[in-house]
PDB file of C-alpha atoms in Angstrom:
ATOM      1  CA  MET S  12     -35.112 -13.098 -11.773  1.00 39.00           C
ATOM      2  CA  ASN S  13     -33.489 -10.568  -9.420  1.00 40.00           C
ATOM      3  CA  GLU S  14     -35.635 -11.007  -6.341  1.00 48.00           C
ATOM      4  CA  ILE S  15     -36.320 -14.064  -4.254  1.00 49.00           C
ATOM      5  CA  ASP S  16     -39.639 -15.629  -5.245  1.00 50.00           C
ATOM      6  CA  ARG S  17     -42.416 -14.475  -2.899  1.00 52.00           C
ATOM      7  CA  GLN S  18     -45.224 -16.852  -3.844  1.00 55.00           C
ATOM      8  CA  GLY S  19     -47.228 -17.990  -0.854  1.00 55.00           C
ATOM      9  CA  PRO S  20     -46.536 -17.541   2.833  1.00 57.00           C
ATOM     10  CA  PRO S  21     -43.344 -19.080   4.190  1.00 57.00           C
ATOM     11  CA  THR S  22     -44.075 -22.318   6.005  1.00 74.00           C
ATOM     12  CA  VAL S  23     -40.605 -23.209   7.283  1.00 90.00           C
ATOM     13  CA  SER S  24     -39.118 -21.720  10.422  1.00 93.00           C
ATOM     14  CA  PRO S  25     -36.103 -19.513   9.563  1.00 93.00           C
ATOM     15  CA  LEU S  26     -34.252 -21.037  12.516  1.00 94.00           C
ATOM     16  CA  TYR S  27     -34.854 -24.582  11.249  1.00 94.00           C
ATOM     17  CA  ALA S  28     -33.927 -23.656   7.682  1.00 94.00           C
ATOM     18  CA  GLY S  29     -30.798 -21.898   8.921  1.00 94.00           C
ATOM     19  CA  LEU S  30     -29.552 -24.582  11.264  1.00 94.00           C
ATOM     20  CA  MET S  31     -30.192 -27.351   8.745  1.00 95.00           C
ATOM     21  CA  GLY S  32     -28.948 -25.363   5.705  1.00 95.00           C
ATOM     22  CA  ARG S  33     -32.225 -25.914   3.865  1.00 95.00           C
ATOM     23  CA  CYS S  34     -34.433 -23.910   1.505  1.00 94.00           C
ATOM     24  CA  PRO S  35     -36.281 -21.122   3.358  1.00 93.00           C
ATOM     25  CA  ARG S  36     -39.505 -21.838   1.439  1.00 91.00           C
ATOM     26  CA  CYS S  37     -39.905 -25.626   1.466  1.00 92.00           C
ATOM     27  CA  GLY S  38     -37.277 -26.745   4.008  1.00 93.00           C
ATOM     28  CA  GLU S  39     -36.195 -29.666   1.815  1.00 93.00           C
ATOM     29  CA  GLY S  40     -33.697 -28.483  -0.815  1.00 93.00           C
ATOM     30  CA  LYS S  41     -30.095 -27.682   0.030  1.00 94.00           C
ATOM     31  CA  LEU S  42     -29.215 -24.004   0.424  1.00 94.00           C
ATOM     32  CA  PHE S  43     -25.454 -24.383  -0.112  1.00 94.00           C
ATOM     33  CA  LYS S  44     -23.451 -25.835  -2.985  1.00 93.00           C
ATOM     34  CA  GLY S  45     -20.145 -25.644  -1.112  1.00 91.00           C
ATOM     35  CA  PHE S  46     -19.044 -24.610   2.343  1.00 92.00           C
ATOM     36  CA  LEU S  47     -20.418 -21.059   2.026  1.00 89.00           C
ATOM     37  CA  GLY S  48     -21.508 -20.710  -1.603  1.00 91.00           C
ATOM     38  CA  LEU S  49     -25.272 -20.560  -2.150  1.00 92.00           C
ATOM     39  CA  ALA S  50     -26.812 -22.897  -4.687  1.00 93.00           C
ATOM     40  CA  ASP S  51     -28.468 -21.336  -7.734  1.00 93.00           C
ATOM     41  CA  HIS S  52     -31.914 -22.639  -6.805  1.00 93.00           C
ATOM     42  CA  CYS S  53     -33.707 -25.119  -4.570  1.00 93.00           C
ATOM     43  CA  ASP S  54     -33.673 -28.671  -5.951  1.00 94.00           C
ATOM     44  CA  ALA S  55     -37.053 -29.434  -4.352  1.00 92.00           C
ATOM     45  CA  CYS S  56     -39.247 -26.363  -5.015  1.00 91.00           C
ATOM     46  CA  GLY S  57     -37.182 -24.357  -7.525  1.00 91.00           C
ATOM     47  CA  LEU S  58     -36.806 -21.204  -5.394  1.00 91.00           C
ATOM     48  CA  ASP S  59     -34.213 -18.941  -7.029  1.00 91.00           C
ATOM     49  CA  TYR S  60     -31.452 -17.887  -4.591  1.00 89.00           C
ATOM     50  CA  ASP S  61     -30.005 -15.121  -6.813  1.00 84.00           C
ATOM     51  CA  ALA S  62     -31.226 -12.276  -4.596  1.00 79.00           C
ATOM     52  CA  ALA S  63     -30.342 -14.058  -1.339  1.00 83.00           C
ATOM     53  CA  ASN S  64     -27.243 -12.149  -0.315  1.00 81.00           C
ATOM     54  CA  SER S  65     -26.478 -11.972   3.379  1.00 86.00           C
ATOM     55  CA  GLY S  66     -23.336  -9.882   2.768  1.00 85.00           C
ATOM     56  CA  ASP S  67     -21.102  -9.392   5.787  1.00 90.00           C
ATOM     57  CA  GLY S  68     -23.940  -9.825   8.283  1.00 90.00           C
ATOM     58  CA  PRO S  69     -23.033 -13.342   9.437  1.00 93.00           C
ATOM     59  CA  ALA S  70     -19.363 -12.442   9.888  1.00 92.00           C
ATOM     60  CA  VAL S  71     -20.263  -9.408  12.012  1.00 94.00           C
ATOM     61  CA  PHE S  72     -22.543 -11.445  14.269  1.00 92.00           C
ATOM     62  CA  ILE S  73     -19.929 -14.158  14.622  1.00 94.00           C
ATOM     63  CA  ILE S  74     -17.209 -11.660  15.488  1.00 93.00           C
ATOM     64  CA  LEU S  75     -19.416 -10.298  18.248  1.00 94.00           C
ATOM     65  CA  VAL S  76     -20.661 -13.637  19.588  1.00 93.00           C
ATOM     66  CA  ALA S  77     -17.486 -15.717  19.298  1.00 95.00           C
ATOM     67  CA  GLY S  78     -15.235 -12.825  20.307  1.00 95.00           C
ATOM     68  CA  PHE S  79     -17.282 -12.182  23.434  1.00 96.00           C
ATOM     69  CA  ALA S  80     -17.397 -15.875  24.375  1.00 96.00           C
ATOM     70  CA  LEU S  81     -13.704 -16.562  23.743  1.00 96.00           C
ATOM     71  CA  THR S  82     -12.505 -13.381  25.442  1.00 96.00           C
ATOM     72  CA  GLY S  83     -14.667 -14.057  28.488  1.00 97.00           C
ATOM     73  CA  ALA S  84     -13.500 -17.664  28.696  1.00 97.00           C
ATOM     74  CA  ALA S  85      -9.834 -16.650  28.342  1.00 97.00           C
ATOM     75  CA  LEU S  86     -10.213 -14.097  31.122  1.00 97.00           C
ATOM     76  CA  LEU S  87     -11.915 -16.624  33.393  1.00 98.00           C
ATOM     77  CA  VAL S  88      -9.172 -19.203  32.783  1.00 97.00           C
ATOM     78  CA  GLU S  89      -6.492 -16.571  33.437  1.00 97.00           C
ATOM     79  CA  ILE S  90      -8.087 -15.404  36.682  1.00 97.00           C
ATOM     80  CA  ALA S  91      -8.915 -18.875  37.987  1.00 98.00           C
ATOM     81  CA  TYR S  92      -5.776 -20.819  36.993  1.00 97.00           C
ATOM     82  CA  LYS S  93      -3.091 -18.327  35.869  1.00 97.00           C
ATOM     83  CA  PRO S  94      -1.668 -20.719  33.258  1.00 97.00           C
ATOM     84  CA  PRO S  95       1.493 -19.953  31.250  1.00 97.00           C
ATOM     85  CA  LEU S  96       1.111 -18.244  27.873  1.00 96.00           C
ATOM     86  CA  TRP S  97       1.657 -21.448  25.906  1.00 97.00           C
ATOM     87  CA  VAL S  98      -1.472 -22.947  27.537  1.00 96.00           C
ATOM     88  CA  HIS S  99      -3.489 -19.915  26.460  1.00 96.00           C
ATOM     89  CA  ALA S 100      -2.125 -20.284  22.928  1.00 96.00           C
ATOM     90  CA  ALA S 101      -2.880 -24.022  22.902  1.00 97.00           C
ATOM     91  CA  LEU S 102      -6.442 -23.415  24.084  1.00 96.00           C
ATOM     92  CA  TRP S 103      -7.594 -20.229  22.396  1.00 97.00           C
ATOM     93  CA  LEU S 104      -5.927 -20.333  18.978  1.00 97.00           C
ATOM     94  CA  PRO S 105      -7.658 -23.559  17.875  1.00 97.00           C
ATOM     95  CA  LEU S 106     -10.941 -22.445  19.439  1.00 97.00           C
ATOM     96  CA  GLY S 107     -10.564 -19.017  17.854  1.00 96.00           C
ATOM     97  CA  LEU S 108     -10.338 -20.694  14.446  1.00 96.00           C
ATOM     98  CA  ALA S 109     -12.872 -23.498  14.944  1.00 96.00           C
ATOM     99  CA  LEU S 110     -15.720 -21.575  16.581  1.00 95.00           C
ATOM    100  CA  PRO S 111     -16.172 -18.954  13.835  1.00 95.00           C
ATOM    101  CA  LEU S 112     -15.898 -21.610  11.113  1.00 94.00           C
ATOM    102  CA  LEU S 113     -18.532 -23.761  12.822  1.00 95.00           C
ATOM    103  CA  LEU S 114     -20.887 -20.798  13.288  1.00 94.00           C
ATOM    104  CA  LEU S 115     -20.520 -19.143   9.878  1.00 94.00           C
ATOM    105  CA  ARG S 116     -22.610 -21.522   7.801  1.00 95.00           C
ATOM    106  CA  PRO S 117     -25.659 -21.690  10.158  1.00 95.00           C
ATOM    107  CA  PHE S 118     -25.564 -17.908  10.689  1.00 94.00           C
ATOM    108  CA  LYS S 119     -25.444 -17.268   6.943  1.00 95.00           C
ATOM    109  CA  ALA S 120     -28.287 -19.714   6.261  1.00 95.00           C
ATOM    110  CA  THR S 121     -30.393 -18.208   9.041  1.00 94.00           C
ATOM    111  CA  LEU S 122     -29.919 -14.689   7.686  1.00 93.00           C
ATOM    112  CA  VAL S 123     -30.892 -15.835   4.193  1.00 93.00           C
ATOM    113  CA  ALA S 124     -34.005 -17.536   5.632  1.00 93.00           C
ATOM    114  CA  LEU S 125     -34.891 -14.380   7.589  1.00 91.00           C
ATOM    115  CA  GLN S 126     -34.486 -12.297   4.433  1.00 89.00           C
ATOM    116  CA  TYR S 127     -36.914 -14.605   2.688  1.00 90.00           C
ATOM    117  CA  ARG S 128     -39.379 -14.662   5.594  1.00 89.00           C
ATOM    118  CA  TYR S 129     -39.540 -10.876   5.954  1.00 87.00           C
ATOM    119  CA  ARG S 130     -39.243 -10.142   2.218  1.00 84.00           C
ATOM    120  CA  ALA S 131     -36.078  -8.106   2.645  1.00 83.00           C
ATOM    121  CA  ALA S 132     -35.028  -6.191  -0.443  1.00 76.00           C
ATOM    122  CA  GLU S 133     -32.608  -3.485  -1.423  1.00 75.00           C
ATOM    123  CA  GLY S 134     -33.537  -0.159   0.171  1.00 72.00           C
ATOM    124  CA  ARG S 135     -35.342   2.398  -1.987  1.00 67.00           C
ATOM    125  CA  ARG S 136     -36.531   5.921  -1.354  1.00 67.00           C
ATOM    126  CA  ALA S 137     -40.179   6.864  -1.799  1.00 67.00           C
ATOM    127  CA  ASP S 138     -39.407   8.842  -4.983  1.00 70.00           C
ATOM    128  CA  GLY S 139     -37.895   5.740  -6.633  1.00 61.00           C
ATOM    129  CA  ASP S 140     -34.243   6.769  -6.372  1.00 62.00           C
ATOM    130  CA  VAL S 141     -31.757   4.407  -4.828  1.00 57.00           C
TER     131      VAL S 141
END
């Protein structure tokens, strides 16, 4: 099956499903089989995840959100305290690695749940051509 199953209206909030890493249809089965790899299907309701591809969307959002937050915080620390460069490196390098890694999984799960909720599919022209 190439598309996500569309039987019945979604009953789970995409935000809940995304933050908890759960199935976008039932909210019970696990969405991931590893850190970022999607499972083949939901263990609870059998929803097939084959067509659930969020692509680079989560990474783009995280670059924008985390980049904005970390850059703003680094500028505020620089203006307020004027610390030496090693303090900036000690603060922002670990945060620059940890924040995107912590955000990537919930962002990816939320985008998959939103795709399911709004029945997102590959774009097609009216005449049937891709």
